[in-house]
Amino acid sequence: MKAVVFHGNGDLRLEDVPKSKIQRQDDALVRVTTSTICGSDIHIKNHGTEMGVLPGTIIGHEFVGVIEEVGESIIGYSPGDRVAVSCVFNCGQCFYCQKGIYSQCLHGAVFGGRCADGLPHGCQSELVRVPFAPRIMQKIPNGLTDEDVLFVGDILSTGYFGAEQGEIKLGDTVVIIGTGPVGMCTAIGARLFGAAQIIMLDSDANRLQVAQAKGLADGTINIQTDNPLSIILDATAGRGADVVIDAVGSRQSFEDSFNYVRPGGTVSLLGVYTAESNFAINKYWRKNLTIRMGLVEVKNMGALINLIEIGKIDTHFLITHTFNFDQVMEAYRLFENRLDNVLKVVLKM
Ligand SMILES: [Zn+2]
Ligand SMILES: [Zn+2]
């Protein structure tokens, strides 16, 4: 089967590999019909070696498909079912799963993240082995297309998680740093929690314009040209935001989050941080803040699909480019270099 394989930093190749197979009785084999390139795939492409990704790993983790085969213990799913699949998997039985902290599952991982120890490969391929399958798949209702639900297993769940972690209360002012696809999905989540005013920050004028035009942001701040702190203080009677969500993950965005939040507010850290910070605890301890951070918990896929089905969530605007899988390397080039105002690229098998 054809797949995108990591061969070392900076070396991704579309090539023929042996077919994925069912290995355990709770596996499903899913034929990928539509997938994406995620920002973290770019990170793996360039820094996979440091992240422990072994050469030979098929990458990719955001996808939907059709069940090809199910392991013998699986009930309720059959070949031919269309499914959305979580980007991460978990066993449901270990210490952390029993506490509902699935992100820390002792037997869990992200698809295509490492592939040591028999972990499954990623979804930028024709077939994917889905472990613990009934726990991490959702059937796609008949009336919905692949594109309707494509993001529920990764960025939409991540955005929702960032908003949930922000403990947003009805009527809150929420600042979201970053208008990438995850930042946009975070705004969708923030609305679901009843945010009254959403202010989004970025340096990309096109993305800010999209956020405003799609009704995700009530106000936007271009960090290149505006003074974010003074605009946020003006919008909040001088207090600062009730909730700040960092959907970027840089040292700067992390530190800014604590300046933008009001005393007693919540900072939700959603970015993938790769640098250390000199956190100015001496400056912020007296603000009585709640700080939440962590890996996404993908546990609301079913609810998100319901909301998509009734038209309360629509993420089609994120799909700016669609490629046939044969053109995946061109899709990487466009996505990585943020050409042509790309938000998300979709790969059709
Ligand atoms: Zn992802
Ligand atoms: Zn577990």
Short mmCIF file of C-alpha atoms and ligand atoms in Angstrom, two decimals:
data_model
loop_
_atom_site.label_atom_id
_atom_site.label_comp_id
_atom_site.label_asym_id
_atom_site.label_seq_id
_atom_site.Cartn_x
_atom_site.Cartn_y
_atom_site.Cartn_z
CA MET A 1 0.00 0.00 0.00
CA LYS A 2 1.08 3.61 -0.50
CA ALA A 3 2.09 5.58 2.58
CA VAL A 4 4.04 8.63 3.76
CA VAL A 5 7.09 7.29 5.60
CA PHE A 6 9.51 9.13 7.90
CA HIS A 7 13.15 8.30 7.15
CA GLY A 8 14.86 10.85 9.40
CA ASN A 9 14.64 14.58 9.96
CA GLY A 10 13.59 16.37 6.79
CA ASP A 11 13.13 13.12 4.88
CA LEU A 12 9.52 12.10 4.23
CA ARG A 13 8.74 9.88 1.27
CA LEU A 14 5.61 8.60 -0.40
CA GLU A 15 6.37 4.94 -1.01
CA ASP A 16 5.05 1.40 -1.18
CA VAL A 17 5.01 -0.45 2.14
CA PRO A 18 3.57 -3.78 3.34
CA LYS A 19 -0.16 -3.65 4.10
CA SER A 20 -1.23 -2.92 7.68
CA LYS A 21 -2.90 -5.88 9.36
CA ILE A 22 -5.05 -6.62 12.39
CA GLN A 23 -2.81 -7.74 15.26
CA ARG A 24 -5.11 -7.90 18.29
CA GLN A 25 -8.70 -8.93 18.77
CA ASP A 26 -9.77 -5.38 19.63
CA ASP A 27 -8.13 -3.87 16.53
CA ALA A 28 -9.98 -2.59 13.50
CA LEU A 29 -8.43 -2.17 10.10
CA VAL A 30 -9.67 1.08 8.54
CA ARG A 31 -9.37 2.02 4.88
CA VAL A 32 -8.59 5.74 4.93
CA THR A 33 -10.86 7.77 2.68
CA THR A 34 -9.91 11.31 3.74
CA SER A 35 -7.03 12.57 5.88
CA THR A 36 -5.10 15.75 6.54
CA ILE A 37 -1.69 17.12 7.30
CA CYS A 38 -1.59 18.44 10.86
CA GLY A 39 0.84 21.04 12.18
CA SER A 40 2.43 18.35 14.32
CA ASP A 41 3.18 16.29 11.19
CA ILE A 42 5.40 19.18 10.09
CA HIS A 43 7.09 19.01 13.48
CA ILE A 44 7.68 15.28 13.05
CA LYS A 45 8.96 15.83 9.52
CA ASN A 46 11.62 18.23 10.75
CA HIS A 47 12.33 17.04 14.32
CA GLY A 48 11.01 13.48 14.42
CA THR A 49 14.33 11.98 15.44
CA GLU A 50 14.47 14.03 18.65
CA MET A 51 10.83 13.09 19.29
CA GLY A 52 11.65 9.39 19.12
CA VAL A 53 9.99 8.72 15.78
CA LEU A 54 11.74 5.74 14.25
CA PRO A 55 12.75 5.64 10.59
CA GLY A 56 10.14 3.60 8.75
CA THR A 57 7.21 5.10 10.65
CA ILE A 58 4.14 6.03 8.61
CA ILE A 59 2.97 9.39 9.91
CA GLY A 60 -0.39 11.20 10.04
CA HIS A 61 -3.15 11.08 12.66
CA GLU A 62 -6.22 13.05 11.48
CA PHE A 63 -8.51 10.92 9.33
CA VAL A 64 -11.81 9.25 8.59
CA GLY A 65 -12.40 6.06 6.70
CA VAL A 66 -14.32 2.85 6.18
CA ILE A 67 -13.85 -0.27 8.28
CA GLU A 68 -12.20 -3.00 6.22
CA GLU A 69 -11.96 -5.67 8.90
CA VAL A 70 -12.56 -6.00 12.65
CA GLY A 71 -10.87 -8.10 15.31
CA GLU A 72 -12.82 -10.98 16.79
CA SER A 73 -13.75 -9.30 20.09
CA ILE A 74 -15.33 -6.26 18.46
CA ILE A 75 -19.08 -5.90 18.59
CA GLY A 76 -21.15 -3.07 17.19
CA TYR A 77 -18.85 -2.31 14.25
CA SER A 78 -18.70 -4.11 10.93
CA PRO A 79 -16.80 -3.91 7.67
CA GLY A 80 -18.30 -1.12 5.57
CA ASP A 81 -19.06 1.20 8.50
CA ARG A 82 -17.81 4.74 7.98
CA VAL A 83 -15.93 5.97 11.03
CA ALA A 84 -14.18 9.01 12.47
CA VAL A 85 -11.16 8.03 14.54
CA SER A 86 -9.43 9.80 17.42
CA CYS A 87 -5.85 10.92 16.74
CA VAL A 88 -4.78 9.31 20.03
CA PHE A 89 -5.68 5.95 21.48
CA ASN A 90 -5.96 4.60 25.00
CA CYS A 91 -6.50 1.25 26.66
CA GLY A 92 -9.35 2.13 29.03
CA GLN A 93 -7.92 -0.13 31.74
CA CYS A 94 -4.70 1.32 33.14
CA PHE A 95 -4.42 3.56 36.23
CA TYR A 96 -4.84 6.78 34.23
CA CYS A 97 -7.65 5.54 32.00
CA GLN A 98 -9.56 4.43 35.10
CA LYS A 99 -9.25 7.97 36.38
CA GLY A 100 -10.48 9.35 33.04
CA ILE A 101 -7.09 10.87 32.20
CA TYR A 102 -6.87 9.09 28.86
CA SER A 103 -4.11 11.34 27.55
CA GLN A 104 -1.71 9.72 30.03
CA CYS A 105 -2.69 6.13 29.18
CA LEU A 106 0.23 3.78 29.84
CA HIS A 107 -0.55 1.94 26.58
CA GLY A 108 -1.65 4.95 24.55
CA ALA A 109 0.00 7.15 21.96
CA VAL A 110 -0.75 9.22 18.91
CA PHE A 111 -1.07 7.45 15.55
CA GLY A 112 2.23 7.51 13.71
CA GLY A 113 3.98 9.11 16.66
CA ARG A 114 6.67 6.55 17.35
CA CYS A 115 5.92 3.06 16.15
CA ALA A 116 8.24 1.34 18.59
CA ASP A 117 6.87 -1.62 20.57
CA GLY A 118 4.25 -2.59 17.99
CA LEU A 119 2.42 0.74 18.16
CA PRO A 120 0.33 1.40 15.08
CA HIS A 121 1.46 3.50 12.17
CA GLY A 122 -0.18 6.72 11.05
CA CYS A 123 -3.01 7.49 8.67
CA GLN A 124 -1.21 8.93 5.67
CA SER A 125 -1.61 5.54 4.07
CA GLU A 126 -4.27 3.41 2.49
CA LEU A 127 -4.97 1.25 5.57
CA VAL A 128 -4.55 1.95 9.28
CA ARG A 129 -4.57 -0.49 12.17
CA VAL A 130 -6.75 1.10 14.88
CA PRO A 131 -6.00 -0.32 18.36
CA PHE A 132 -8.62 -0.40 21.16
CA ALA A 133 -10.91 0.36 18.24
CA PRO A 134 -14.36 0.59 19.88
CA ARG A 135 -13.00 3.12 22.38
CA ILE A 136 -11.72 5.58 19.82
CA MET A 137 -14.02 5.31 16.79
CA GLN A 138 -17.39 6.97 16.11
CA LYS A 139 -19.71 6.01 13.29
CA ILE A 140 -20.35 8.79 10.80
CA PRO A 141 -24.09 9.46 10.36
CA ASN A 142 -25.40 8.82 6.84
CA GLY A 143 -26.11 12.42 5.97
CA LEU A 144 -22.59 13.65 6.73
CA THR A 145 -19.60 13.74 4.39
CA ASP A 146 -16.01 12.93 5.33
CA GLU A 147 -15.19 16.63 5.27
CA ASP A 148 -18.07 17.42 7.65
CA VAL A 149 -16.49 15.37 10.43
CA LEU A 150 -12.84 15.24 9.40
CA PHE A 151 -11.54 17.31 12.30
CA VAL A 152 -13.46 15.77 15.21
CA GLY A 153 -10.66 13.34 16.08
CA ASP A 154 -7.92 15.93 16.31
CA ILE A 155 -8.09 19.71 15.95
CA LEU A 156 -11.78 20.16 16.79
CA SER A 157 -11.40 18.01 19.90
CA THR A 158 -8.21 19.92 20.74
CA GLY A 159 -9.90 23.29 20.39
CA TYR A 160 -12.84 22.12 22.48
CA PHE A 161 -10.43 20.80 25.10
CA GLY A 162 -8.62 24.16 25.25
CA ALA A 163 -11.92 25.92 25.86
CA GLU A 164 -13.06 23.35 28.42
CA GLN A 165 -9.73 23.60 30.23
CA GLY A 166 -10.21 27.40 30.30
CA GLU A 167 -13.28 26.90 32.53
CA ILE A 168 -15.16 29.52 30.51
CA LYS A 169 -18.26 30.89 32.22
CA LEU A 170 -21.33 32.33 30.52
CA GLY A 171 -20.61 35.88 29.37
CA ASP A 172 -16.82 35.70 29.73
CA THR A 173 -14.30 37.58 27.66
CA VAL A 174 -11.90 35.05 26.16
CA VAL A 175 -8.59 35.89 24.52
CA ILE A 176 -7.25 33.26 22.12
CA ILE A 177 -3.63 33.60 21.05
CA GLY A 178 -3.23 32.11 17.59
CA THR A 179 -5.65 31.85 14.67
CA GLY A 180 -4.26 28.68 13.16
CA PRO A 181 -6.69 25.79 12.67
CA VAL A 182 -6.48 24.86 16.37
CA GLY A 183 -7.02 28.47 17.44
CA MET A 184 -10.09 28.64 15.17
CA CYS A 185 -11.44 25.42 16.67
CA THR A 186 -10.76 26.82 20.14
CA ALA A 187 -13.02 29.76 19.31
CA ILE A 188 -15.73 27.32 18.21
CA GLY A 189 -15.34 25.60 21.59
CA ALA A 190 -15.35 28.89 23.50
CA ARG A 191 -18.70 29.80 21.93
CA LEU A 192 -20.16 26.49 23.06
CA PHE A 193 -19.22 27.40 26.63
CA GLY A 194 -21.01 30.75 26.37
CA ALA A 195 -18.16 33.21 25.82
CA ALA A 196 -19.63 36.65 25.17
CA GLN A 197 -16.57 38.30 23.68
CA ILE A 198 -13.80 36.44 21.89
CA ILE A 199 -10.65 38.36 20.99
CA MET A 200 -8.15 36.57 18.76
CA LEU A 201 -4.49 37.45 18.26
CA ASP A 202 -2.14 36.62 15.42
CA SER A 203 0.38 38.18 13.08
CA ASP A 204 -1.34 36.74 9.99
CA ALA A 205 -3.77 39.32 8.62
CA ASN A 206 -5.59 36.80 6.43
CA ARG A 207 -6.25 34.41 9.31
CA LEU A 208 -7.49 37.26 11.50
CA GLN A 209 -9.82 38.31 8.72
CA VAL A 210 -11.16 34.74 8.39
CA ALA A 211 -11.70 34.53 12.15
CA GLN A 212 -13.71 37.74 12.10
CA ALA A 213 -15.63 36.91 8.92
CA LYS A 214 -16.64 33.48 10.23
CA GLY A 215 -17.92 34.96 13.47
CA LEU A 216 -15.31 33.17 15.57
CA ALA A 217 -13.78 36.43 16.82
CA ASP A 218 -15.64 39.52 17.98
CA GLY A 219 -12.39 41.42 17.84
CA THR A 220 -8.98 40.69 16.36
CA ILE A 221 -5.54 42.00 17.23
CA ASN A 222 -2.62 41.94 14.83
CA ILE A 223 0.38 41.53 17.10
CA GLN A 224 2.66 43.03 14.43
CA THR A 225 0.89 46.34 14.28
CA ASP A 226 -1.38 46.64 17.35
CA ASN A 227 -0.71 46.89 21.08
CA PRO A 228 -2.47 43.77 22.38
CA LEU A 229 -2.37 44.58 26.08
CA SER A 230 -3.90 48.02 25.75
CA ILE A 231 -6.67 46.73 23.44
CA ILE A 232 -7.48 43.86 25.81
CA LEU A 233 -7.55 46.17 28.83
CA ASP A 234 -9.78 48.61 26.93
CA ALA A 235 -12.18 45.79 26.07
CA THR A 236 -12.41 44.58 29.68
CA ALA A 237 -12.78 47.77 31.76
CA GLY A 238 -9.07 47.65 32.49
CA ARG A 239 -9.18 44.18 34.09
CA GLY A 240 -7.84 41.78 31.49
CA ALA A 241 -9.53 38.74 30.00
CA ASP A 242 -11.46 36.27 32.13
CA VAL A 243 -9.79 33.45 30.22
CA VAL A 244 -6.71 33.38 28.01
CA ILE A 245 -6.05 30.36 25.81
CA ASP A 246 -2.64 29.98 24.21
CA ALA A 247 -3.06 28.08 20.95
CA VAL A 248 0.46 28.89 19.74
CA GLY A 249 2.90 27.35 22.20
CA SER A 250 5.85 29.73 21.91
CA ARG A 251 7.76 31.23 24.80
CA GLN A 252 6.31 34.61 23.89
CA SER A 253 2.69 33.44 23.70
CA PHE A 254 3.09 31.62 27.01
CA GLU A 255 4.41 34.69 28.78
CA ASP A 256 1.87 37.01 27.14
CA SER A 257 -0.98 34.81 28.40
CA PHE A 258 -0.22 35.86 31.97
CA ASN A 259 -0.23 39.53 31.07
CA TYR A 260 -3.56 39.36 29.27
CA VAL A 261 -5.53 37.47 31.95
CA ARG A 262 -7.31 39.34 34.74
CA PRO A 263 -6.66 38.60 38.42
CA GLY A 264 -8.57 35.48 39.37
CA GLY A 265 -8.83 34.38 35.73
CA THR A 266 -7.76 31.19 34.00
CA VAL A 267 -4.90 30.53 31.61
CA SER A 268 -5.39 27.48 29.38
CA LEU A 269 -2.17 26.34 27.74
CA LEU A 270 -2.94 24.41 24.58
CA GLY A 271 0.20 24.85 22.49
CA VAL A 272 2.88 22.25 21.92
CA TYR A 273 5.72 23.89 23.84
CA THR A 274 9.22 23.02 22.77
CA ALA A 275 11.27 25.69 24.57
CA GLU A 276 11.92 26.38 28.24
CA SER A 277 10.61 29.53 29.84
CA ASN A 278 11.79 31.79 32.63
CA PHE A 279 8.32 32.04 34.11
CA ALA A 280 8.16 35.23 36.19
CA ILE A 281 6.50 33.65 39.20
CA ASN A 282 7.52 36.66 41.30
CA LYS A 283 5.34 38.82 39.02
CA TYR A 284 2.28 36.60 38.70
CA TRP A 285 1.82 34.70 41.96
CA ARG A 286 -0.33 37.48 43.40
CA LYS A 287 -2.85 37.33 40.53
CA ASN A 288 -4.72 34.31 41.99
CA LEU A 289 -4.73 32.56 38.63
CA THR A 290 -5.79 29.12 37.62
CA ILE A 291 -3.33 27.57 35.15
CA ARG A 292 -4.36 24.48 33.19
CA MET A 293 -2.29 22.67 30.60
CA GLY A 294 -1.86 19.31 28.99
CA LEU A 295 -2.31 16.89 26.17
CA VAL A 296 -5.72 16.77 24.53
CA GLU A 297 -8.38 14.45 25.95
CA VAL A 298 -10.33 13.22 22.91
CA LYS A 299 -13.54 12.16 24.60
CA ASN A 300 -16.23 14.28 22.98
CA MET A 301 -16.16 13.05 19.38
CA GLY A 302 -19.74 11.77 19.54
CA ALA A 303 -21.05 15.04 20.95
CA LEU A 304 -19.13 17.07 18.39
CA ILE A 305 -20.55 14.95 15.57
CA ASN A 306 -24.05 15.57 16.96
CA LEU A 307 -23.41 19.32 16.92
CA ILE A 308 -22.11 19.11 13.35
CA GLU A 309 -25.18 17.12 12.31
CA ILE A 310 -27.59 19.79 13.57
CA GLY A 311 -25.53 22.58 12.04
CA LYS A 312 -24.18 24.10 15.26
CA ILE A 313 -20.58 23.45 14.21
CA ASP A 314 -19.25 23.87 10.68
CA THR A 315 -15.52 23.59 10.03
CA HIS A 316 -15.62 23.53 6.23
CA PHE A 317 -14.04 26.97 6.04
CA LEU A 318 -10.80 25.48 7.36
CA ILE A 319 -10.42 23.35 4.22
CA THR A 320 -8.60 25.63 1.84
CA HIS A 321 -6.86 23.00 -0.30
CA THR A 322 -7.64 19.44 -1.37
CA PHE A 323 -5.06 17.08 -2.89
CA ASN A 324 -5.12 13.56 -4.21
CA PHE A 325 -2.92 11.35 -2.07
CA ASP A 326 -0.48 11.04 -5.00
CA GLN A 327 0.21 14.75 -4.54
CA VAL A 328 0.86 14.50 -0.80
CA MET A 329 4.42 15.78 -0.97
CA GLU A 330 3.23 18.87 -2.82
CA ALA A 331 0.58 19.26 -0.10
CA TYR A 332 3.35 19.16 2.51
CA ARG A 333 5.30 21.85 0.68
CA LEU A 334 2.30 24.15 0.49
CA PHE A 335 1.20 23.55 4.09
CA GLU A 336 4.64 23.83 5.65
CA ASN A 337 5.44 27.08 3.85
CA ARG A 338 1.95 28.47 4.52
CA LEU A 339 1.53 29.31 0.83
CA ASP A 340 -1.65 30.59 -0.77
CA ASN A 341 -3.31 31.46 2.58
CA VAL A 342 -3.56 27.77 3.47
CA LEU A 343 -5.42 26.76 6.62
CA LYS A 344 -5.88 23.00 6.23
CA VAL A 345 -4.96 20.67 3.41
CA VAL A 346 -7.13 17.62 2.87
CA LEU A 347 -5.82 14.42 1.30
CA LYS A 348 -8.25 12.26 -0.70
CA MET A 349 -7.37 8.62 -1.10
ZN ZN B 1 -2.69 16.79 14.98
ZN ZN B 2 -4.84 3.25 29.58
#
